[in-house]
XYZ file of C-alpha atoms in Angstrom:
94
model
C 158.781 -70.012 11.852
C 162.230 -71.021 11.834
C 162.867 -74.662 11.478
C 166.642 -74.633 12.104
C 166.377 -74.364 15.880
C 166.824 -70.527 15.933
C 165.011 -68.158 18.014
C 161.644 -66.824 16.951
C 161.434 -63.105 16.227
C 158.959 -60.998 18.240
C 156.642 -60.756 15.155
C 156.472 -64.552 15.001
C 155.759 -64.897 18.700
C 153.066 -62.147 18.369
C 151.469 -63.958 15.398
C 151.395 -67.265 17.343
C 149.749 -65.536 20.313
C 147.137 -63.862 18.148
C 146.441 -67.221 16.506
C 146.045 -69.043 19.755
C 143.744 -66.318 20.978
C 141.721 -66.622 17.801
C 141.575 -70.377 18.006
C 140.313 -70.294 21.510
C 137.701 -67.535 20.993
C 136.361 -69.107 17.737
C 136.434 -72.571 19.383
C 134.433 -71.246 22.491
C 131.913 -69.524 20.175
C 131.376 -72.760 17.980
C 130.975 -74.850 21.103
C 128.420 -72.535 22.561
C 126.506 -72.480 19.253
C 126.435 -76.298 19.145
C 125.455 -76.613 22.772
C 122.771 -74.002 22.216
C 121.381 -75.751 19.106
C 121.404 -79.093 20.544
C 120.504 -78.569 24.256
C 118.497 -75.232 23.696
C 115.166 -76.903 23.174
C 115.477 -78.992 26.341
C 116.220 -75.773 28.276
C 113.480 -73.718 26.673
C 110.632 -76.149 26.442
C 108.962 -78.390 28.912
C 109.923 -81.820 27.399
C 109.471 -85.265 28.850
C 112.428 -86.475 30.998
C 113.938 -88.835 28.451
C 114.319 -86.417 25.552
C 115.303 -83.599 27.748
C 118.077 -85.567 29.386
C 119.164 -86.952 25.944
C 119.359 -83.522 24.469
C 121.391 -82.137 27.435
C 123.820 -84.953 27.585
C 124.388 -84.835 23.674
C 125.041 -81.155 23.987
C 127.478 -81.657 26.847
C 129.362 -84.252 24.744
C 129.320 -82.458 21.521
C 130.380 -78.960 22.840
C 133.915 -80.001 24.096
C 134.415 -82.226 21.011
C 133.678 -79.127 18.821
C 135.892 -76.900 20.978
C 138.925 -79.130 20.710
C 138.425 -79.871 17.000
C 138.287 -76.190 16.258
C 141.391 -75.435 18.226
C 143.470 -78.168 16.689
C 142.182 -77.406 13.159
C 143.056 -73.648 13.519
C 146.518 -74.203 14.909
C 147.400 -77.036 12.478
C 146.405 -74.761 9.563
C 148.365 -71.778 10.949
C 151.476 -74.072 11.400
C 151.145 -75.519 7.928
C 150.598 -72.021 6.345
C 153.773 -70.878 7.710
C 156.135 -73.019 5.529
C 156.275 -72.145 1.949
C 155.803 -74.843 -0.664
C 158.720 -73.601 -2.686
C 161.500 -72.293 -0.504
C 162.975 -69.036 -1.749
C 159.896 -68.024 -3.793
C 157.347 -65.593 -2.897
C 154.518 -67.182 -4.876
C 154.030 -70.286 -7.139
C 153.909 -68.084 -10.220
C 157.234 -66.321 -9.714
């Protein structure tokens, strides 16, 4: 992306839109998997009240944490990958 205050091109805006969509979809999937893995046994099996409640609450806490962590990590990685390490060069070997 341009860092000199200029306007972004349509390709840059499209790339950001795709990256945001990917971040949200992959984060939703990861959060669902974590919730299913943690709270799934409580939903599938007849457990005593304390373990069932503990598993459900743990799943409800971990799922949003995983979601936010995944979105932030994808978007930070996308932003830092945009800036070349050596301005003006196409690869470190050139």
